[in-house]
């Protein structure tokens, strides 16, 4: 690399430097439509996180701009999302009371910590962290979270006070509070629920039937929550249901742009928040990358996970800076953004600008917005996240994956999001090691008249007396090296005439230090018994490493390019 | 299997049913020699665990017998060991004061819990759990533990009181206590240290030089600790150093066999002890299996990990039953047992019987045994566990393994054994996923005139226009599926003429649910762009699973037995 002089143009993101006029209409439209979706969502998710509504609005301005400058997705819509809001509530509940200034300050710290972690991961190029979670485990986690979120919103629909906490506490609290149900609230909440469900299921179809194009119909259907918010707010304001029927409403939302500023966390706070911040970062990153990836693929674009870390990290840092809370890429808004024609992150910048206008001048409009309707939009949004399809597929394709999915979902529901996600990571890795610890191995012989070698148990093949050729269908590492040793010793006990053990390494992509140790000990043990260990079809990178080890030295002249070469006497030829 | 009627003979272990007279002399000799080693070790390790000396003796009787009946190793010597003793001390330190009745009761519970866990793992055939730790991580753990243990014993050698706790506390405590050093104690401790070190290095050589056979010399050298114990005890008793110079001695050790009995743990205790018990079980099991395995291989015997779980589990349960503490297979004693001619676990039973005699009649002999000498035997024993060799080898062979080794050792030293071992597990798995997340992939072409296909970047090979053949050298699973997708998209952007993407699966041993999902999405995305996804050389077990999935259905006619078949037009032939 050559030294570069700094220039403003070169430091701008690629999409901005090469912006084309033809993209502008799409970006403006998408920005507007996403804003209409974002307003109720940001209020609702702040409610879910236990924060005042304006915090949701704050988290929907600067983070979008930061991501637009640093992220790699053209269409990811960053901001408050359901799962991160739940994780925020779960992290802060033991530390402060929801709704207090202290609680909001901790949310800011959580966002800051999470942002710094993501930036550090990005600087260290740890984008591969996104792949520590298998898809079934993520699916189980999201499904479990959706159930927890939906149950937690029921009290708002009923218009009752009930403790939040474990699933069990929530259920008991709801049961106790049921007799105190506020009928007007329930009517608004249930009405919205029914409207939103019907809209989600049928609205697009009806619109198409009356002549709207499919794409427009899809987008219009996604705006149903805004319609529910507007109609219900109007009804409450008109009938003054907040006074006459004690319907709980959003109330005063402070008008004006957020103040910028930041207090750094103390050691106690760091100690309390590092783990939740890490988990929120990990989950948010995994979710964002998978949404961004699936959208990018539709236009032959690519996502750079290391740049995503930087983009999301910066988004969270500026969210903290502007009094927000942890943000990440949202699924539904990103899809709408894409479908509405967004070509570049300019669409996001447009949203951010519109949100700034809303918060600067229009927060008064939210006064009569009933909590029950926000809760209804959350419930409908998260219920669509419940994913039985992946469970069904995994059940048929791979039982171990299906079991990890169910265990993760149950873990989240019964023990909370943090324990649930940690269980998920442990299960992902556990299943991986368990599988690899039982590698497929086959004794092979030559298909007569060819240079092909197949499993002696399945094919009529020729073998050479005294030569045991064993193919290992897995990389050799700490979890399975002993299995190879066990298999060879079993085979040797079954056939005392064996004098040459040939390990066919065509599927061995790596040999780690542990496996190298096992092979070295095995070679010595075999050699004491007058048996030679030989290798065949060792891959280039594996051979390169092996050659400089004591085992590599001892094996000289006994590593064959092909099984065929090892079968031909004398074995000294054709070896390297 | 046919139904079997119960018979006592059939329920006896195999080695006892087929016992041969020729083995008796070796078993008796080995049993006697191991006992001479075991007496000072059991007293010393009880001291290390913070327990009264008799607990070490109790843990050296019944556990050996239980293991002899259920374990699978012929020569593993079970009983108190250094690392498990350190882990016991570390688990109990926050819960009770060392030396109290409560502390000893918790040690019993720890042993019981650990034993029950091992039995359950054995019943569930979870022997593969032994392979969740890579060899470098175990080496780092043992080395770190050895450093912690040795530093913790220094106060006994100096004859001072100092707090135990973190490494930092230990160092600060020693520095403060240094001026109060008891000179007589230091003389005994240092004298023993020098004697033991010299004996370990030179005694065997000297004995050989004066005509002793190599084997006998090796064994005699291992008995040096007993000599140090006897001589120092005699000196202290003769000069009454315990009174005249305040040398700390073992004192009264209750005479008589342990009482059998057990109080079951309450929920609080369970909550406090389950994690340490699990870690002690895991580490003890891994250590035992690797010692047992290496000895068994020398005589062409095998170890059954699932039976080891049962043997060690039973040993810990009866240790708890007889007032002991967590036990496992010890390295040094097992090696001596083997070398002294033990053929069967009868040698262990002989040891157990001799230990029972010692505790029933001879505990008075330990009264004047100085703590400093026990500490010296511990220090010399654990310093030999420090393993730079593995670090050196790993550093040359595989840097990531070397780094996990160092991180685990540092983790144990700075943050304690429990955090250290958990870090070790996380690192083992982290390195595994990190490696697999960057699979080796190669675009291949045909070596002219053959059916061999090689990397286009390394060989002069023929390719077919419009056909991209990519070989993946790794199983496809959650951690690397996206890497394949990324690579294909990069290649497609580089060559717009590609119409067929052929993934060569010769090294793909598994495709998990996540990877299946990625492949399915990729096939659809490619297909929308007029590009077909094709597979070649799919292994039998992988194909069996794939066939019943939607992707398998869509790929019909596009899965080739060999790359060669895919290269031959028309592609519809030779497919299945």
mmCIF file of N, CA and C in Angstrom, chain A residues 128 131-136 293 297-298 300-302 394 397-398 401 428-430 432-437 440 451 471 473-475 477-479 482 485-486 489-490 493 506-507 509-514 516 525 528-529 539 541 545-546 549, chain B residues 128 131-136 293 297-298 300 302 394 397-398 401 428-430 432-437 440 451-452 471 473-475 477-479 482 485-486 489-490 493 506-507 509-514 516 525 528-529 539 541 545-546 549:
data_model
loop_
_atom_site.group_PDB
_atom_site.id
_atom_site.type_symbol
_atom_site.label_atom_id
_atom_site.label_comp_id
_atom_site.label_asym_id
_atom_site.label_seq_id
_atom_site.Cartn_x
_atom_site.Cartn_y
_atom_site.Cartn_z
ATOM 1 N N UNK A 128 -16.004 -12.823 11.496
ATOM 2 C CA UNK A 128 -16.386 -14.237 11.532
ATOM 3 C C UNK A 128 -17.182 -14.590 12.790
ATOM 4 N N UNK A 131 -20.582 -15.975 12.726
ATOM 5 C CA UNK A 131 -20.875 -17.349 12.353
ATOM 6 C C UNK A 131 -20.741 -18.314 13.506
ATOM 7 N N UNK A 132 -20.669 -17.785 14.756
ATOM 8 C CA UNK A 132 -20.615 -18.676 15.904
ATOM 9 C C UNK A 132 -21.997 -19.201 16.279
ATOM 10 N N UNK A 133 -23.010 -18.689 15.625
ATOM 11 C CA UNK A 133 -24.370 -19.117 15.941
ATOM 12 C C UNK A 133 -24.958 -19.811 14.725
ATOM 13 N N UNK A 134 -25.425 -21.033 14.917
ATOM 14 C CA UNK A 134 -26.032 -21.731 13.791
ATOM 15 C C UNK A 134 -27.421 -21.155 13.530
ATOM 16 N N UNK A 135 -27.912 -21.341 12.312
ATOM 17 C CA UNK A 135 -29.222 -20.803 11.957
ATOM 18 C C UNK A 135 -30.335 -21.353 12.847
ATOM 19 N N UNK A 136 -30.369 -22.667 13.133
ATOM 20 C CA UNK A 136 -31.430 -23.168 14.023
ATOM 21 C C UNK A 136 -31.387 -22.500 15.397
ATOM 22 N N UNK A 293 -27.476 -9.361 4.087
ATOM 23 C CA UNK A 293 -26.988 -10.326 3.107
ATOM 24 C C UNK A 293 -28.098 -10.755 2.150
ATOM 25 N N UNK A 297 -28.082 -9.871 -1.895
ATOM 26 C CA UNK A 297 -27.990 -10.923 -2.904
ATOM 27 C C UNK A 297 -28.978 -10.710 -4.039
ATOM 28 N N UNK A 298 -30.129 -10.098 -3.701
ATOM 29 C CA UNK A 298 -31.146 -9.900 -4.733
ATOM 30 C C UNK A 298 -30.671 -8.931 -5.801
ATOM 31 N N UNK A 300 -27.243 -8.701 -6.557
ATOM 32 C CA UNK A 300 -25.845 -9.072 -6.798
ATOM 33 C C UNK A 300 -24.877 -8.139 -6.080
ATOM 34 N N UNK A 301 -25.277 -7.668 -4.896
ATOM 35 C CA UNK A 301 -24.319 -6.898 -4.102
ATOM 36 C C UNK A 301 -23.798 -7.794 -2.995
ATOM 37 N N UNK A 302 -22.728 -7.338 -2.307
ATOM 38 C CA UNK A 302 -22.177 -8.144 -1.223
ATOM 39 C C UNK A 302 -22.112 -7.316 0.052
ATOM 40 N N UNK A 394 -35.563 -28.506 9.973
ATOM 41 C CA UNK A 394 -34.449 -29.095 10.713
ATOM 42 C C UNK A 394 -34.840 -30.465 11.247
ATOM 43 N N UNK A 397 -34.384 -32.792 8.440
ATOM 44 C CA UNK A 397 -33.051 -32.873 7.843
ATOM 45 C C UNK A 397 -32.004 -33.298 8.859
ATOM 46 N N UNK A 398 -32.139 -32.812 10.101
ATOM 47 C CA UNK A 398 -31.051 -33.002 11.057
ATOM 48 C C UNK A 398 -31.580 -32.822 12.472
ATOM 49 N N UNK A 401 -29.914 -30.505 15.110
ATOM 50 C CA UNK A 401 -30.178 -29.081 14.907
ATOM 51 C C UNK A 401 -31.564 -28.701 15.425
ATOM 52 N N UNK A 428 -24.700 -24.752 19.722
ATOM 53 C CA UNK A 428 -24.149 -24.709 18.369
ATOM 54 C C UNK A 428 -22.801 -25.418 18.346
ATOM 55 N N UNK A 429 -21.945 -25.015 19.302
ATOM 56 C CA UNK A 429 -20.592 -25.549 19.336
ATOM 57 C C UNK A 429 -20.589 -26.998 19.794
ATOM 58 N N UNK A 430 -21.451 -27.303 20.776
ATOM 59 C CA UNK A 430 -21.520 -28.671 21.278
ATOM 60 C C UNK A 430 -21.905 -29.649 20.179
ATOM 61 N N UNK A 432 -21.529 -29.244 17.016
ATOM 62 C CA UNK A 432 -20.407 -29.289 16.070
ATOM 63 C C UNK A 432 -19.332 -30.269 16.535
ATOM 64 N N UNK A 433 -18.924 -30.152 17.811
ATOM 65 C CA UNK A 433 -17.874 -31.031 18.326
ATOM 66 C C UNK A 433 -18.369 -32.471 18.393
ATOM 67 N N UNK A 434 -19.605 -32.634 18.840
ATOM 68 C CA UNK A 434 -20.153 -33.983 18.958
ATOM 69 C C UNK A 434 -20.143 -34.682 17.594
ATOM 70 N N UNK A 435 -20.557 -33.954 16.552
ATOM 71 C CA UNK A 435 -20.567 -34.536 15.217
ATOM 72 C C UNK A 435 -19.166 -34.905 14.769
ATOM 73 N N UNK A 436 -18.244 -33.943 14.954
ATOM 74 C CA UNK A 436 -16.895 -34.165 14.455
ATOM 75 C C UNK A 436 -16.172 -35.221 15.267
ATOM 76 N N UNK A 437 -16.663 -35.488 16.497
ATOM 77 C CA UNK A 437 -15.968 -36.463 17.322
ATOM 78 C C UNK A 437 -16.262 -37.886 16.867
ATOM 79 N N UNK A 440 -16.709 -40.282 10.032
ATOM 80 C CA UNK A 440 -16.936 -41.448 9.180
ATOM 81 C C UNK A 440 -15.581 -41.963 8.705
ATOM 82 N N UNK A 451 -8.054 -47.339 -10.847
ATOM 83 C CA UNK A 451 -7.278 -46.705 -9.783
ATOM 84 C C UNK A 451 -8.207 -46.131 -8.721
ATOM 85 N N UNK A 471 -9.677 -44.837 5.161
ATOM 86 C CA UNK A 471 -9.957 -43.464 4.739
ATOM 87 C C UNK A 471 -10.712 -42.737 5.859
ATOM 88 N N UNK A 473 -12.930 -39.502 6.815
ATOM 89 C CA UNK A 473 -13.722 -38.474 6.139
ATOM 90 C C UNK A 473 -13.934 -37.254 7.023
ATOM 91 N N UNK A 474 -12.876 -36.719 7.591
ATOM 92 C CA UNK A 474 -13.033 -35.557 8.470
ATOM 93 C C UNK A 474 -11.643 -35.003 8.756
ATOM 94 N N UNK A 475 -11.551 -33.701 8.993
ATOM 95 C CA UNK A 475 -10.292 -33.141 9.471
ATOM 96 C C UNK A 475 -9.962 -33.756 10.818
ATOM 97 N N UNK A 477 -8.677 -33.360 14.506
ATOM 98 C CA UNK A 477 -8.420 -32.353 15.530
ATOM 99 C C UNK A 477 -8.767 -32.925 16.888
ATOM 100 N N UNK A 478 -8.675 -32.072 17.910
ATOM 101 C CA UNK A 478 -8.738 -32.587 19.273
ATOM 102 C C UNK A 478 -9.955 -33.451 19.568
ATOM 103 N N UNK A 479 -11.073 -33.155 18.911
ATOM 104 C CA UNK A 479 -12.291 -33.874 19.258
ATOM 105 C C UNK A 479 -12.378 -35.258 18.613
ATOM 106 N N UNK A 482 -8.598 -39.213 18.759
ATOM 107 C CA UNK A 482 -8.594 -40.475 19.488
ATOM 108 C C UNK A 482 -9.510 -41.500 18.818
ATOM 109 N N UNK A 485 -7.483 -43.318 16.326
ATOM 110 C CA UNK A 485 -6.591 -44.249 17.011
ATOM 111 C C UNK A 485 -7.375 -45.489 17.472
ATOM 112 N N UNK A 486 -8.532 -45.253 18.077
ATOM 113 C CA UNK A 486 -9.348 -46.373 18.549
ATOM 114 C C UNK A 486 -9.705 -47.313 17.402
ATOM 115 N N UNK A 489 -6.716 -49.386 16.266
ATOM 116 C CA UNK A 489 -6.375 -50.454 17.212
ATOM 117 C C UNK A 489 -7.405 -51.587 17.152
ATOM 118 N N UNK A 490 -8.678 -51.223 16.984
ATOM 119 C CA UNK A 490 -9.710 -52.258 16.848
ATOM 120 C C UNK A 490 -9.447 -53.121 15.622
ATOM 121 N N UNK A 493 -6.508 -55.457 16.123
ATOM 122 C CA UNK A 493 -6.820 -56.619 16.952
ATOM 123 C C UNK A 493 -7.592 -57.652 16.161
ATOM 124 N N UNK A 506 -7.583 -38.026 2.037
ATOM 125 C CA UNK A 506 -8.174 -37.196 0.988
ATOM 126 C C UNK A 506 -9.189 -36.194 1.541
ATOM 127 N N UNK A 507 -9.803 -36.505 2.677
ATOM 128 C CA UNK A 507 -10.797 -35.582 3.234
ATOM 129 C C UNK A 507 -10.280 -34.890 4.495
ATOM 130 N N UNK A 509 -8.631 -31.983 5.966
ATOM 131 C CA UNK A 509 -8.281 -30.624 5.556
ATOM 132 C C UNK A 509 -7.363 -29.935 6.552
ATOM 133 N N UNK A 510 -7.336 -30.452 7.781
ATOM 134 C CA UNK A 510 -6.486 -29.873 8.817
ATOM 135 C C UNK A 510 -6.077 -30.970 9.787
ATOM 136 N N UNK A 511 -4.900 -30.824 10.362
ATOM 137 C CA UNK A 511 -4.483 -31.672 11.485
ATOM 138 C C UNK A 511 -4.005 -30.709 12.557
ATOM 139 N N UNK A 512 -4.694 -30.643 13.690
ATOM 140 C CA UNK A 512 -4.267 -29.683 14.708
ATOM 141 C C UNK A 512 -3.202 -30.290 15.617
ATOM 142 N N UNK A 513 -2.713 -29.504 16.583
ATOM 143 C CA UNK A 513 -1.617 -29.947 17.434
ATOM 144 C C UNK A 513 -1.988 -31.218 18.208
ATOM 145 N N UNK A 514 -3.224 -31.289 18.701
ATOM 146 C CA UNK A 514 -3.647 -32.464 19.454
ATOM 147 C C UNK A 514 -3.598 -33.710 18.580
ATOM 148 N N UNK A 516 -1.899 -34.126 15.861
ATOM 149 C CA UNK A 516 -0.501 -34.403 15.527
ATOM 150 C C UNK A 516 0.131 -35.235 16.646
ATOM 151 N N UNK A 525 3.988 -46.234 18.697
ATOM 152 C CA UNK A 525 3.422 -47.462 19.255
ATOM 153 C C UNK A 525 3.342 -48.559 18.187
ATOM 154 N N UNK A 528 6.853 -49.916 17.369
ATOM 155 C CA UNK A 528 7.360 -50.882 18.351
ATOM 156 C C UNK A 528 6.842 -52.284 18.081
ATOM 157 N N UNK A 529 5.661 -52.339 17.457
ATOM 158 C CA UNK A 529 5.069 -53.652 17.172
ATOM 159 C C UNK A 529 5.410 -54.131 15.764
ATOM 160 N N UNK A 539 -3.252 -33.509 1.612
ATOM 161 C CA UNK A 539 -3.399 -32.238 0.904
ATOM 162 C C UNK A 539 -2.170 -31.358 1.088
ATOM 163 N N UNK A 541 -1.557 -28.074 1.876
ATOM 164 C CA UNK A 541 -1.362 -27.274 3.088
ATOM 165 C C UNK A 541 -1.087 -28.147 4.319
ATOM 166 N N UNK A 545 2.773 -28.310 6.592
ATOM 167 C CA UNK A 545 2.949 -28.204 8.035
ATOM 168 C C UNK A 545 3.600 -29.449 8.608
ATOM 169 N N UNK A 546 3.150 -30.606 8.125
ATOM 170 C CA UNK A 546 3.589 -31.888 8.674
ATOM 171 C C UNK A 546 5.081 -32.079 8.479
ATOM 172 N N UNK A 549 7.707 -31.388 11.199
ATOM 173 C CA UNK A 549 7.549 -31.981 12.532
ATOM 174 C C UNK A 549 8.346 -33.282 12.629
ATOM 175 N N UNK B 128 -17.412 -38.939 24.905
ATOM 176 C CA UNK B 128 -16.817 -37.987 23.956
ATOM 177 C C UNK B 128 -16.573 -36.621 24.602
ATOM 178 N N UNK B 131 -13.220 -35.102 24.865
ATOM 179 C CA UNK B 131 -12.549 -34.522 23.713
ATOM 180 C C UNK B 131 -12.953 -33.080 23.452
ATOM 181 N N UNK B 132 -13.606 -32.431 24.433
ATOM 182 C CA UNK B 132 -13.957 -31.025 24.258
ATOM 183 C C UNK B 132 -12.782 -30.106 24.564
ATOM 184 N N UNK B 133 -11.707 -30.699 25.063
ATOM 185 C CA UNK B 133 -10.544 -29.889 25.409
ATOM 186 C C UNK B 133 -9.387 -30.305 24.524
ATOM 187 N N UNK B 134 -8.777 -29.341 23.860
ATOM 188 C CA UNK B 134 -7.636 -29.681 23.017
ATOM 189 C C UNK B 134 -6.412 -29.902 23.893
ATOM 190 N N UNK B 135 -5.441 -30.613 23.374
ATOM 191 C CA UNK B 135 -4.250 -30.921 24.151
ATOM 192 C C UNK B 135 -3.509 -29.648 24.579
ATOM 193 N N UNK B 136 -3.331 -28.663 23.704
ATOM 194 C CA UNK B 136 -2.658 -27.438 24.146
ATOM 195 C C UNK B 136 -3.386 -26.749 25.294
ATOM 196 N N UNK B 293 -4.836 -44.092 28.706
ATOM 197 C CA UNK B 293 -4.671 -44.407 27.283
ATOM 198 C C UNK B 293 -3.199 -44.635 26.951
ATOM 199 N N UNK B 297 -1.717 -48.319 25.731
ATOM 200 C CA UNK B 297 -1.168 -48.510 24.388
ATOM 201 C C UNK B 297 0.151 -49.272 24.429
ATOM 202 N N UNK B 298 0.901 -49.085 25.523
ATOM 203 C CA UNK B 298 2.190 -49.773 25.606
ATOM 204 C C UNK B 298 2.015 -51.283 25.666
ATOM 205 N N UNK B 300 -0.734 -52.819 24.143
ATOM 206 C CA UNK B 300 -1.804 -53.097 23.168
ATOM 207 C C UNK B 300 -3.160 -53.307 23.833
ATOM 208 N N UNK B 302 -6.824 -51.356 25.371
ATOM 209 C CA UNK B 302 -7.592 -50.171 25.038
ATOM 210 C C UNK B 302 -8.340 -49.661 26.258
ATOM 211 N N UNK B 394 3.805 -26.551 19.742
ATOM 212 C CA UNK B 394 2.630 -25.875 19.175
ATOM 213 C C UNK B 394 3.045 -24.569 18.506
ATOM 214 N N UNK B 397 4.283 -25.522 15.182
ATOM 215 C CA UNK B 397 3.364 -26.227 14.293
ATOM 216 C C UNK B 397 2.112 -25.406 14.021
ATOM 217 N N UNK B 398 1.608 -24.712 15.036
ATOM 218 C CA UNK B 398 0.291 -24.096 14.895
ATOM 219 C C UNK B 398 0.152 -22.966 15.913
ATOM 220 N N UNK B 401 -2.888 -22.643 18.310
ATOM 221 C CA UNK B 401 -2.881 -23.575 19.434
ATOM 222 C C UNK B 401 -1.944 -23.069 20.528
ATOM 223 N N UNK B 428 -10.613 -23.566 22.942
ATOM 224 C CA UNK B 428 -10.569 -24.774 22.115
ATOM 225 C C UNK B 428 -11.608 -24.670 21.009
ATOM 226 N N UNK B 429 -12.846 -24.348 21.430
ATOM 227 C CA UNK B 429 -13.945 -24.311 20.483
ATOM 228 C C UNK B 429 -13.821 -23.107 19.561
ATOM 229 N N UNK B 430 -13.381 -21.977 20.119
ATOM 230 C CA UNK B 430 -13.231 -20.767 19.319
ATOM 231 C C UNK B 430 -12.240 -20.971 18.192
ATOM 232 N N UNK B 432 -11.385 -23.768 16.877
ATOM 233 C CA UNK B 432 -11.987 -24.718 15.934
ATOM 234 C C UNK B 432 -12.924 -24.011 14.955
ATOM 235 N N UNK B 433 -13.817 -23.177 15.486
ATOM 236 C CA UNK B 433 -14.776 -22.487 14.623
ATOM 237 C C UNK B 433 -14.063 -21.480 13.725
ATOM 238 N N UNK B 434 -13.095 -20.778 14.310
ATOM 239 C CA UNK B 434 -12.375 -19.772 13.533
ATOM 240 C C UNK B 434 -11.699 -20.431 12.338
ATOM 241 N N UNK B 435 -11.047 -21.593 12.583
ATOM 242 C CA UNK B 435 -10.382 -22.298 11.490
ATOM 243 C C UNK B 435 -11.372 -22.724 10.430
ATOM 244 N N UNK B 436 -12.469 -23.324 10.910
ATOM 245 C CA UNK B 436 -13.425 -23.864 9.955
ATOM 246 C C UNK B 436 -14.163 -22.762 9.223
ATOM 247 N N UNK B 437 -14.153 -21.547 9.788
ATOM 248 C CA UNK B 437 -14.895 -20.465 9.150
ATOM 249 C C UNK B 437 -14.129 -19.924 7.941
ATOM 250 N N UNK B 440 -10.456 -23.819 3.048
ATOM 251 C CA UNK B 440 -9.671 -23.760 1.828
ATOM 252 C C UNK B 440 -10.577 -24.128 0.649
ATOM 253 N N UNK B 451 -8.265 -37.845 -15.883
ATOM 254 C CA UNK B 451 -9.523 -37.554 -15.205
ATOM 255 C C UNK B 451 -9.237 -36.865 -13.866
ATOM 256 N N UNK B 452 -8.019 -36.296 -13.765
ATOM 257 C CA UNK B 452 -7.649 -35.608 -12.533
ATOM 258 C C UNK B 452 -7.955 -34.129 -12.640
ATOM 259 N N UNK B 471 -13.783 -26.445 -5.694
ATOM 260 C CA UNK B 471 -13.675 -27.520 -4.708
ATOM 261 C C UNK B 471 -13.609 -26.909 -3.313
ATOM 262 N N UNK B 473 -12.709 -27.573 0.586
ATOM 263 C CA UNK B 473 -11.976 -28.546 1.396
ATOM 264 C C UNK B 473 -12.397 -28.513 2.854
ATOM 265 N N UNK B 474 -13.683 -28.604 3.099
ATOM 266 C CA UNK B 474 -14.165 -28.560 4.489
ATOM 267 C C UNK B 474 -15.646 -28.941 4.493
ATOM 268 N N UNK B 475 -16.093 -29.550 5.584
ATOM 269 C CA UNK B 475 -17.530 -29.769 5.734
ATOM 270 C C UNK B 475 -18.233 -28.418 5.761
ATOM 271 N N UNK B 477 -20.923 -26.035 7.293
ATOM 272 C CA UNK B 477 -21.791 -25.870 8.455
ATOM 273 C C UNK B 477 -21.887 -24.397 8.807
ATOM 274 N N UNK B 478 -22.568 -24.123 9.915
ATOM 275 C CA UNK B 478 -22.947 -22.735 10.192
ATOM 276 C C UNK B 478 -21.786 -21.753 10.127
ATOM 277 N N UNK B 479 -20.577 -22.225 10.527
ATOM 278 C CA UNK B 479 -19.480 -21.266 10.614
ATOM 279 C C UNK B 479 -18.846 -20.945 9.271
ATOM 280 N N UNK B 482 -21.401 -19.310 4.712
ATOM 281 C CA UNK B 482 -21.415 -17.987 4.090
ATOM 282 C C UNK B 482 -20.112 -17.717 3.342
ATOM 283 N N UNK B 485 -20.531 -19.033 -0.086
ATOM 284 C CA UNK B 485 -21.391 -18.132 -0.845
ATOM 285 C C UNK B 485 -20.597 -16.883 -1.273
ATOM 286 N N UNK B 486 -19.851 -16.300 -0.329
ATOM 287 C CA UNK B 486 -19.053 -15.111 -0.642
ATOM 288 C C UNK B 486 -18.080 -15.392 -1.777
ATOM 289 N N UNK B 489 -19.843 -15.679 -5.143
ATOM 290 C CA UNK B 489 -20.289 -14.380 -5.665
ATOM 291 C C UNK B 489 -19.097 -13.553 -6.165
ATOM 292 N N UNK B 490 -17.965 -13.642 -5.443
ATOM 293 C CA UNK B 490 -16.766 -12.927 -5.896
ATOM 294 C C UNK B 490 -16.329 -13.443 -7.265
ATOM 295 N N UNK B 493 -18.629 -12.273 -10.037
ATOM 296 C CA UNK B 493 -18.420 -10.885 -10.423
ATOM 297 C C UNK B 493 -17.179 -10.750 -11.300
ATOM 298 N N UNK B 506 -15.890 -33.316 -2.680
ATOM 299 C CA UNK B 506 -15.126 -34.512 -2.293
ATOM 300 C C UNK B 506 -14.656 -34.441 -0.848
ATOM 301 N N UNK B 507 -14.504 -33.253 -0.282
ATOM 302 C CA UNK B 507 -14.043 -33.143 1.108
ATOM 303 C C UNK B 507 -15.158 -32.661 2.027
ATOM 304 N N UNK B 509 -17.851 -33.548 4.316
ATOM 305 C CA UNK B 509 -18.304 -34.728 5.041
ATOM 306 C C UNK B 509 -19.669 -34.533 5.675
ATOM 307 N N UNK B 510 -20.056 -33.295 5.833
ATOM 308 C CA UNK B 510 -21.352 -32.987 6.430
ATOM 309 C C UNK B 510 -21.866 -31.669 5.864
ATOM 310 N N UNK B 511 -23.196 -31.556 5.793
ATOM 311 C CA UNK B 511 -23.823 -30.266 5.490
ATOM 312 C C UNK B 511 -24.883 -30.080 6.553
ATOM 313 N N UNK B 512 -24.728 -29.100 7.425
ATOM 314 C CA UNK B 512 -25.732 -28.949 8.483
ATOM 315 C C UNK B 512 -26.906 -28.091 8.009
ATOM 316 N N UNK B 513 -27.891 -27.895 8.892
ATOM 317 C CA UNK B 513 -29.117 -27.197 8.494
ATOM 318 C C UNK B 513 -28.819 -25.781 8.015
ATOM 319 N N UNK B 514 -27.898 -25.101 8.700
ATOM 320 C CA UNK B 514 -27.572 -23.723 8.311
ATOM 321 C C UNK B 514 -26.990 -23.697 6.899
ATOM 322 N N UNK B 516 -27.335 -25.946 4.610
ATOM 323 C CA UNK B 516 -28.381 -26.323 3.665
ATOM 324 C C UNK B 516 -29.199 -25.097 3.292
ATOM 325 N N UNK B 525 -31.053 -17.855 -5.896
ATOM 326 C CA UNK B 525 -30.498 -16.584 -6.351
ATOM 327 C C UNK B 525 -29.766 -16.751 -7.683
ATOM 328 N N UNK B 528 -32.271 -17.317 -10.566
ATOM 329 C CA UNK B 528 -32.886 -16.084 -11.053
ATOM 330 C C UNK B 528 -31.996 -15.359 -12.061
ATOM 331 N N UNK B 529 -30.684 -15.569 -11.930
ATOM 332 C CA UNK B 529 -29.756 -14.906 -12.846
ATOM 333 C C UNK B 529 -29.386 -15.796 -14.024
ATOM 334 N N UNK B 539 -20.569 -37.177 -1.124
ATOM 335 C CA UNK B 539 -20.423 -38.442 -0.397
ATOM 336 C C UNK B 539 -21.781 -39.064 -0.121
ATOM 337 N N UNK B 541 -23.377 -40.513 2.541
ATOM 338 C CA UNK B 541 -24.218 -40.074 3.661
ATOM 339 C C UNK B 541 -24.757 -38.646 3.461
ATOM 340 N N UNK B 545 -29.056 -37.553 2.839
ATOM 341 C CA UNK B 545 -29.812 -36.517 3.530
ATOM 342 C C UNK B 545 -30.337 -35.464 2.575
ATOM 343 N N UNK B 546 -29.484 -35.097 1.617
ATOM 344 C CA UNK B 546 -29.814 -34.010 0.712
ATOM 345 C C UNK B 546 -31.023 -34.356 -0.144
ATOM 346 N N UNK B 549 -34.592 -33.180 0.618
ATOM 347 C CA UNK B 549 -34.867 -31.758 0.851
ATOM 348 C C UNK B 549 -35.327 -31.085 -0.438
#
